[in-house]
PDB file of C-alpha atoms in Angstrom:
ATOM      1  CA  MET A 395      -6.788 -58.803  -1.381  1.00 56.00           C
ATOM      2  CA  VAL A 396     -10.499 -60.327  -2.431  1.00 61.00           C
ATOM      3  CA  GLU A 397     -10.488 -63.639  -4.033  1.00 63.00           C
ATOM      4  CA  ARG A 398     -12.790 -65.454  -7.210  1.00 65.00           C
ATOM      5  CA  ILE A 399     -15.454 -67.580  -5.832  1.00 63.00           C
ATOM      6  CA  ASP A 400     -14.074 -70.477  -6.679  1.00 65.00           C
ATOM      7  CA  LYS A 401     -11.592 -70.324  -4.243  1.00 63.00           C
ATOM      8  CA  SER A 402     -13.653 -69.736  -1.103  1.00 66.00           C
ATOM      9  CA  THR A 403     -16.676 -71.902  -1.512  1.00 76.00           C
ATOM     10  CA  SER A 404     -15.496 -75.696  -1.744  1.00 77.00           C
ATOM     11  CA  ALA A 405     -16.171 -78.077  -4.510  1.00 85.00           C
ATOM     12  CA  GLU A 406     -17.775 -80.506  -1.839  1.00 89.00           C
ATOM     13  CA  ALA A 407     -19.893 -78.114  -0.207  1.00 88.00           C
ATOM     14  CA  LEU A 408     -21.575 -76.860  -3.931  1.00 89.00           C
ATOM     15  CA  LEU A 409     -22.138 -80.154  -5.116  1.00 90.00           C
ATOM     16  CA  ALA A 410     -23.962 -81.507  -1.555  1.00 92.00           C
ATOM     17  CA  ALA A 411     -26.388 -78.536  -1.308  1.00 91.00           C
ATOM     18  CA  THR A 412     -27.353 -78.359  -5.340  1.00 94.00           C
ATOM     19  CA  GLY A 413     -26.390 -82.064  -6.850  1.00 94.00           C
ATOM     20  CA  ARG A 414     -23.949 -80.377  -9.056  1.00 94.00           C
ATOM     21  CA  THR A 415     -20.599 -79.305  -9.875  1.00 93.00           C
ATOM     22  CA  ARG A 416     -19.071 -75.817 -10.781  1.00 91.00           C
ATOM     23  CA  GLU A 417     -18.289 -76.817 -14.168  1.00 94.00           C
ATOM     24  CA  ALA A 418     -21.645 -78.698 -14.867  1.00 96.00           C
ATOM     25  CA  TRP A 419     -23.285 -75.115 -13.393  1.00 96.00           C
ATOM     26  CA  ARG A 420     -21.231 -73.451 -15.909  1.00 95.00           C
ATOM     27  CA  ALA A 421     -22.220 -75.540 -18.692  1.00 96.00           C
ATOM     28  CA  LEU A 422     -25.894 -75.475 -18.088  1.00 96.00           C
ATOM     29  CA  LEU A 423     -26.200 -71.825 -17.748  1.00 96.00           C
ATOM     30  CA  GLU A 424     -24.288 -71.594 -20.626  1.00 94.00           C
ATOM     31  CA  GLN A 425     -26.577 -73.832 -22.604  1.00 96.00           C
ATOM     32  CA  ALA A 426     -29.217 -72.135 -21.129  1.00 96.00           C
ATOM     33  CA  GLY A 427     -28.371 -68.480 -22.856  1.00 95.00           C
ATOM     34  CA  ALA A 428     -27.291 -67.076 -19.718  1.00 95.00           C
ATOM     35  CA  LEU A 429     -24.496 -65.118 -21.462  1.00 93.00           C
ATOM     36  CA  GLU A 430     -26.900 -62.571 -22.394  1.00 94.00           C
ATOM     37  CA  TRP A 431     -28.794 -62.684 -19.146  1.00 94.00           C
ATOM     38  CA  THR A 432     -28.313 -60.001 -16.540  1.00 92.00           C
ATOM     39  CA  HIS A 433     -27.080 -61.262 -13.016  1.00 91.00           C
ATOM     40  CA  LYS A 434     -30.592 -61.211 -11.528  1.00 93.00           C
ATOM     41  CA  ALA A 435     -31.751 -63.108 -14.568  1.00 95.00           C
ATOM     42  CA  THR A 436     -29.388 -65.776 -14.171  1.00 95.00           C
ATOM     43  CA  ALA A 437     -30.005 -66.138 -10.131  1.00 94.00           C
ATOM     44  CA  GLU A 438     -33.692 -66.103 -10.765  1.00 96.00           C
ATOM     45  CA  TRP A 439     -33.393 -68.598 -13.502  1.00 97.00           C
ATOM     46  CA  LEU A 440     -31.566 -70.909 -10.873  1.00 96.00           C
ATOM     47  CA  VAL A 441     -34.060 -70.839  -8.518  1.00 95.00           C
ATOM     48  CA  ASN A 442     -36.947 -71.067 -10.065  1.00 96.00           C
ATOM     49  CA  GLU A 443     -35.897 -73.449 -12.804  1.00 95.00           C
ATOM     50  CA  GLN A 444     -33.559 -75.660 -10.945  1.00 96.00           C
ATOM     51  CA  GLY A 445     -35.059 -74.903  -7.424  1.00 96.00           C
ATOM     52  CA  VAL A 446     -31.246 -73.974  -5.915  1.00 94.00           C
ATOM     53  CA  ASP A 447     -31.258 -72.066  -2.853  1.00 90.00           C
ATOM     54  CA  GLY A 448     -31.049 -68.161  -3.418  1.00 90.00           C
ATOM     55  CA  TRP A 449     -27.933 -68.247  -1.185  1.00 88.00           C
ATOM     56  CA  TRP A 450     -26.349 -70.867  -3.645  1.00 91.00           C
ATOM     57  CA  ALA A 451     -28.277 -69.271  -6.361  1.00 92.00           C
ATOM     58  CA  GLN A 452     -26.372 -66.015  -6.206  1.00 89.00           C
ATOM     59  CA  GLY A 453     -22.831 -67.779  -5.690  1.00 90.00           C
ATOM     60  CA  ILE A 454     -22.924 -70.151  -8.672  1.00 93.00           C
ATOM     61  CA  THR A 455     -24.072 -66.844 -10.745  1.00 91.00           C
ATOM     62  CA  VAL A 456     -21.054 -65.193  -9.385  1.00 88.00           C
ATOM     63  CA  ASP A 457     -18.979 -68.167 -10.225  1.00 90.00           C
ATOM     64  CA  PHE A 458     -20.208 -67.855 -14.279  1.00 90.00           C
ATOM     65  CA  GLU A 459     -19.853 -64.611 -14.236  1.00 87.00           C
ATOM     66  CA  GLN A 460     -16.169 -64.674 -13.161  1.00 87.00           C
ATOM     67  CA  THR A 461     -15.621 -67.639 -16.010  1.00 88.00           C
ATOM     68  CA  HIS A 462     -17.516 -66.472 -18.518  1.00 90.00           C
ATOM     69  CA  LYS A 463     -18.251 -62.602 -18.834  1.00 86.00           C
ATOM     70  CA  GLY A 464     -14.977 -61.316 -17.051  1.00 81.00           C
ATOM     71  CA  ARG A 465     -16.739 -60.087 -13.617  1.00 80.00           C
ATOM     72  CA  LEU A 466     -13.649 -59.301 -11.412  1.00 80.00           C
ATOM     73  CA  PRO A 467     -13.567 -60.979  -7.425  1.00 78.00           C
ATOM     74  CA  GLY A 468     -15.217 -58.153  -6.077  1.00 78.00           C
ATOM     75  CA  GLN A 469     -17.005 -56.503  -8.543  1.00 81.00           C
ATOM     76  CA  GLN A 470     -20.668 -56.655  -7.837  1.00 84.00           C
ATOM     77  CA  ALA A 471     -23.458 -57.033 -11.051  1.00 81.00           C
ATOM     78  CA  ASP A 472     -23.113 -52.741 -11.138  1.00 87.00           C
ATOM     79  CA  GLY A 473     -19.641 -52.846 -11.938  1.00 87.00           C
ATOM     80  CA  THR A 474     -18.653 -51.436  -8.350  1.00 91.00           C
ATOM     81  CA  PHE A 475     -16.717 -53.244  -5.693  1.00 91.00           C
ATOM     82  CA  VAL A 476     -16.952 -54.470  -2.627  1.00 91.00           C
ATOM     83  CA  VAL A 477     -14.368 -55.099  -0.050  1.00 92.00           C
ATOM     84  CA  SER A 478     -15.700 -56.784   3.481  1.00 92.00           C
ATOM     85  CA  LYS A 479     -14.165 -57.902   6.640  1.00 93.00           C
ATOM     86  CA  THR A 480     -15.099 -59.732  10.077  1.00 94.00           C
ATOM     87  CA  ARG A 481     -13.395 -59.892  13.368  1.00 95.00           C
ATOM     88  CA  THR A 482     -14.203 -60.654  17.094  1.00 95.00           C
ATOM     89  CA  VAL A 483     -14.403 -57.265  18.861  1.00 95.00           C
ATOM     90  CA  PRO A 484     -14.732 -58.187  23.202  1.00 93.00           C
ATOM     91  CA  GLY A 485     -18.507 -57.712  24.245  1.00 92.00           C
ATOM     92  CA  GLU A 486     -21.764 -58.176  23.899  1.00 94.00           C
ATOM     93  CA  ARG A 487     -23.090 -57.300  20.486  1.00 94.00           C
ATOM     94  CA  LEU A 488     -24.726 -53.567  20.478  1.00 96.00           C
ATOM     95  CA  ASP A 489     -21.648 -52.525  22.804  1.00 95.00           C
ATOM     96  CA  ALA A 490     -18.990 -54.461  20.670  1.00 96.00           C
ATOM     97  CA  LEU A 491     -20.905 -52.711  17.780  1.00 97.00           C
ATOM     98  CA  ALA A 492     -20.607 -49.390  19.854  1.00 97.00           C
ATOM     99  CA  ALA A 493     -16.759 -49.320  20.011  1.00 96.00           C
ATOM    100  CA  VAL A 494     -16.316 -50.141  16.341  1.00 97.00           C
ATOM    101  CA  ARG A 495     -19.252 -47.113  15.595  1.00 98.00           C
ATOM    102  CA  THR A 496     -17.248 -45.392  17.863  1.00 97.00           C
ATOM    103  CA  ALA A 497     -13.470 -45.802  16.295  1.00 97.00           C
ATOM    104  CA  ILE A 498     -15.821 -45.060  12.760  1.00 98.00           C
ATOM    105  CA  GLU A 499     -17.120 -41.813  13.437  1.00 97.00           C
ATOM    106  CA  ALA A 500     -13.821 -40.641  14.743  1.00 97.00           C
ATOM    107  CA  ARG A 501     -12.407 -41.132  11.161  1.00 96.00           C
ATOM    108  CA  HIS A 502     -15.272 -40.330   9.193  1.00 96.00           C
ATOM    109  CA  GLY A 503     -18.287 -38.916  11.133  1.00 96.00           C
ATOM    110  CA  ASP A 504     -21.393 -39.234  11.958  1.00 97.00           C
ATOM    111  CA  ALA A 505     -23.401 -42.383  10.494  1.00 97.00           C
ATOM    112  CA  HIS A 506     -26.336 -42.298   8.345  1.00 96.00           C
ATOM    113  CA  GLY A 507     -28.232 -44.690   9.393  1.00 96.00           C
ATOM    114  CA  GLU A 508     -28.875 -47.641  11.778  1.00 96.00           C
ATOM    115  CA  ASN A 509     -30.940 -50.544  12.937  1.00 96.00           C
ATOM    116  CA  LEU A 510     -29.633 -51.440  16.286  1.00 95.00           C
ATOM    117  CA  ALA A 511     -32.815 -53.873  16.780  1.00 94.00           C
ATOM    118  CA  ALA A 512     -32.431 -56.395  13.481  1.00 92.00           C
ATOM    119  CA  SER A 513     -31.043 -59.625  13.642  1.00 91.00           C
ATOM    120  CA  TYR A 514     -28.084 -58.376  12.821  1.00 94.00           C
ATOM    121  CA  PRO A 515     -27.574 -54.771  14.263  1.00 96.00           C
ATOM    122  CA  VAL A 516     -26.046 -52.512  11.863  1.00 97.00           C
ATOM    123  CA  VAL A 517     -24.639 -48.907  11.510  1.00 98.00           C
ATOM    124  CA  ARG A 518     -23.936 -46.990   7.884  1.00 98.00           C
ATOM    125  CA  TRP A 519     -22.569 -44.525   6.838  1.00 98.00           C
ATOM    126  CA  ARG A 520     -22.069 -42.879   3.455  1.00 97.00           C
ATOM    127  CA  LEU A 521     -18.913 -41.499   3.124  1.00 95.00           C
ATOM    128  CA  ASP A 522     -17.791 -38.048   1.148  1.00 92.00           C
ATOM    129  CA  ASP A 523     -16.304 -39.884  -1.821  1.00 93.00           C
ATOM    130  CA  GLY A 524     -19.691 -41.708  -2.774  1.00 94.00           C
ATOM    131  CA  THR A 525     -18.817 -45.081  -1.352  1.00 96.00           C
ATOM    132  CA  ARG A 526     -20.449 -46.407   1.559  1.00 97.00           C
ATOM    133  CA  LEU A 527     -19.624 -48.281   4.770  1.00 98.00           C
ATOM    134  CA  SER A 528     -21.652 -50.673   7.356  1.00 97.00           C
ATOM    135  CA  ALA A 529     -20.570 -52.261  10.637  1.00 98.00           C
ATOM    136  CA  ALA A 530     -22.754 -55.070  11.456  1.00 97.00           C
ATOM    137  CA  ALA A 531     -22.908 -57.126  14.360  1.00 97.00           C
ATOM    138  CA  GLN A 532     -23.193 -61.110  14.009  1.00 94.00           C
ATOM    139  CA  LYS A 533     -24.058 -63.229  16.876  1.00 89.00           C
ATOM    140  CA  GLN A 534     -22.079 -63.150  20.162  1.00 89.00           C
ATOM    141  CA  GLY A 535     -19.825 -66.145  20.632  1.00 88.00           C
ATOM    142  CA  LYS A 536     -17.292 -67.082  24.085  1.00 90.00           C
ATOM    143  CA  SER A 537     -14.753 -64.236  22.833  1.00 90.00           C
ATOM    144  CA  GLY A 538     -16.829 -61.571  22.171  1.00 92.00           C
ATOM    145  CA  THR A 539     -19.003 -60.521  18.910  1.00 95.00           C
ATOM    146  CA  GLY A 540     -18.159 -61.244  15.283  1.00 95.00           C
ATOM    147  CA  ILE A 541     -18.803 -57.371  13.806  1.00 97.00           C
ATOM    148  CA  ASN A 542     -18.613 -57.510   9.870  1.00 96.00           C
ATOM    149  CA  LEU A 543     -17.181 -54.209   8.422  1.00 97.00           C
ATOM    150  CA  THR A 544     -17.918 -53.990   4.598  1.00 96.00           C
ATOM    151  CA  PHE A 545     -17.313 -50.683   2.448  1.00 96.00           C
ATOM    152  CA  GLU A 546     -19.521 -50.457  -0.659  1.00 96.00           C
ATOM    153  CA  LYS A 547     -19.543 -48.369  -4.167  1.00 95.00           C
ATOM    154  CA  LEU A 548     -15.721 -48.428  -4.914  1.00 95.00           C
ATOM    155  CA  PRO A 549     -15.034 -47.651  -8.451  1.00 94.00           C
ATOM    156  CA  ASP A 550     -12.777 -50.046  -9.002  1.00 92.00           C
ATOM    157  CA  PRO A 551      -9.927 -52.620  -8.060  1.00 89.00           C
ATOM    158  CA  ALA A 552      -7.271 -50.080  -7.095  1.00 92.00           C
ATOM    159  CA  ALA A 553      -9.798 -48.783  -4.318  1.00 93.00           C
ATOM    160  CA  MET A 554      -9.929 -52.568  -2.869  1.00 92.00           C
ATOM    161  CA  ALA A 555      -6.440 -52.507  -1.061  1.00 92.00           C
ATOM    162  CA  PRO A 556      -7.116 -49.369   0.720  1.00 95.00           C
ATOM    163  CA  ALA A 557     -10.339 -49.896   1.743  1.00 96.00           C
ATOM    164  CA  GLU A 558      -8.749 -53.260   3.502  1.00 95.00           C
ATOM    165  CA  GLU A 559      -6.346 -50.497   4.758  1.00 96.00           C
ATOM    166  CA  GLU A 560      -9.000 -49.071   6.541  1.00 97.00           C
ATOM    167  CA  ILE A 561     -11.027 -51.581   7.527  1.00 97.00           C
ATOM    168  CA  ALA A 562      -7.934 -52.995   9.395  1.00 96.00           C
ATOM    169  CA  ALA A 563      -7.067 -49.205  10.904  1.00 97.00           C
ATOM    170  CA  ILE A 564     -10.810 -48.927  12.344  1.00 97.00           C
ATOM    171  CA  PHE A 565     -10.560 -52.285  13.992  1.00 96.00           C
ATOM    172  CA  GLU A 566      -7.293 -51.440  15.430  1.00 95.00           C
ATOM    173  CA  ALA A 567      -8.956 -48.491  16.772  1.00 95.00           C
ATOM    174  CA  ALA A 568     -11.785 -50.139  17.911  1.00 93.00           C
ATOM    175  CA  ALA A 569      -9.408 -52.269  20.078  1.00 86.00           C
ATOM    176  CA  GLY A 570      -7.470 -49.695  21.349  1.00 74.00           C
TER     177      GLY A 570
END
C-alpha cells in the first residue's frame, strides 16, 4: 500500500535540500494561510517565495495536505488515487518496455499513445473503467531496465490494492 510521504522521504534529505524540517515547513505554511490554498498555489508559493526546488515543493505540499487537510496516501490533488511500482526487466530500454507492453496489451488491448523517443520512453493506455495506465522505461542498468507502471485516476482507496495486484500480474507476465 502507498505510504504517507513523511514515511517515504527521509527527514535528513528534506532538511539538507530545503534548510527546514518537515515540522518547520508545516508551521510556515499554516502561518502563511496555505490551509485555504489549492495544491498548485501552495507549491508555487514554495518555489516563488521560498526558493524551494519544484520537486521538493511538491513533496512539502503533499506532506502539508496529508497532515492538515486530510489528503490520503496515494491521493492526487484532483481527489483521484495513483499506484506506481518499478521493476527491473531484463534487456535494453526499448526491448524491456516492449516486453511489458506486450503483457499489458494482452490484458488491456492496444495502447492509445506512446513516446519512444522521450528521455524516459513511455506507452499509455486509457482503460474502460476510466483509469489510465502507463509504462515508462528508466535508464538501463547492469541487470536490465527499470520499468515503471502507474495506474492513475483510481476512484478511491479501495481501487488501489487491485491496481497493485494488476501491476504485479503484468510484471509476472512480462517475465514469463
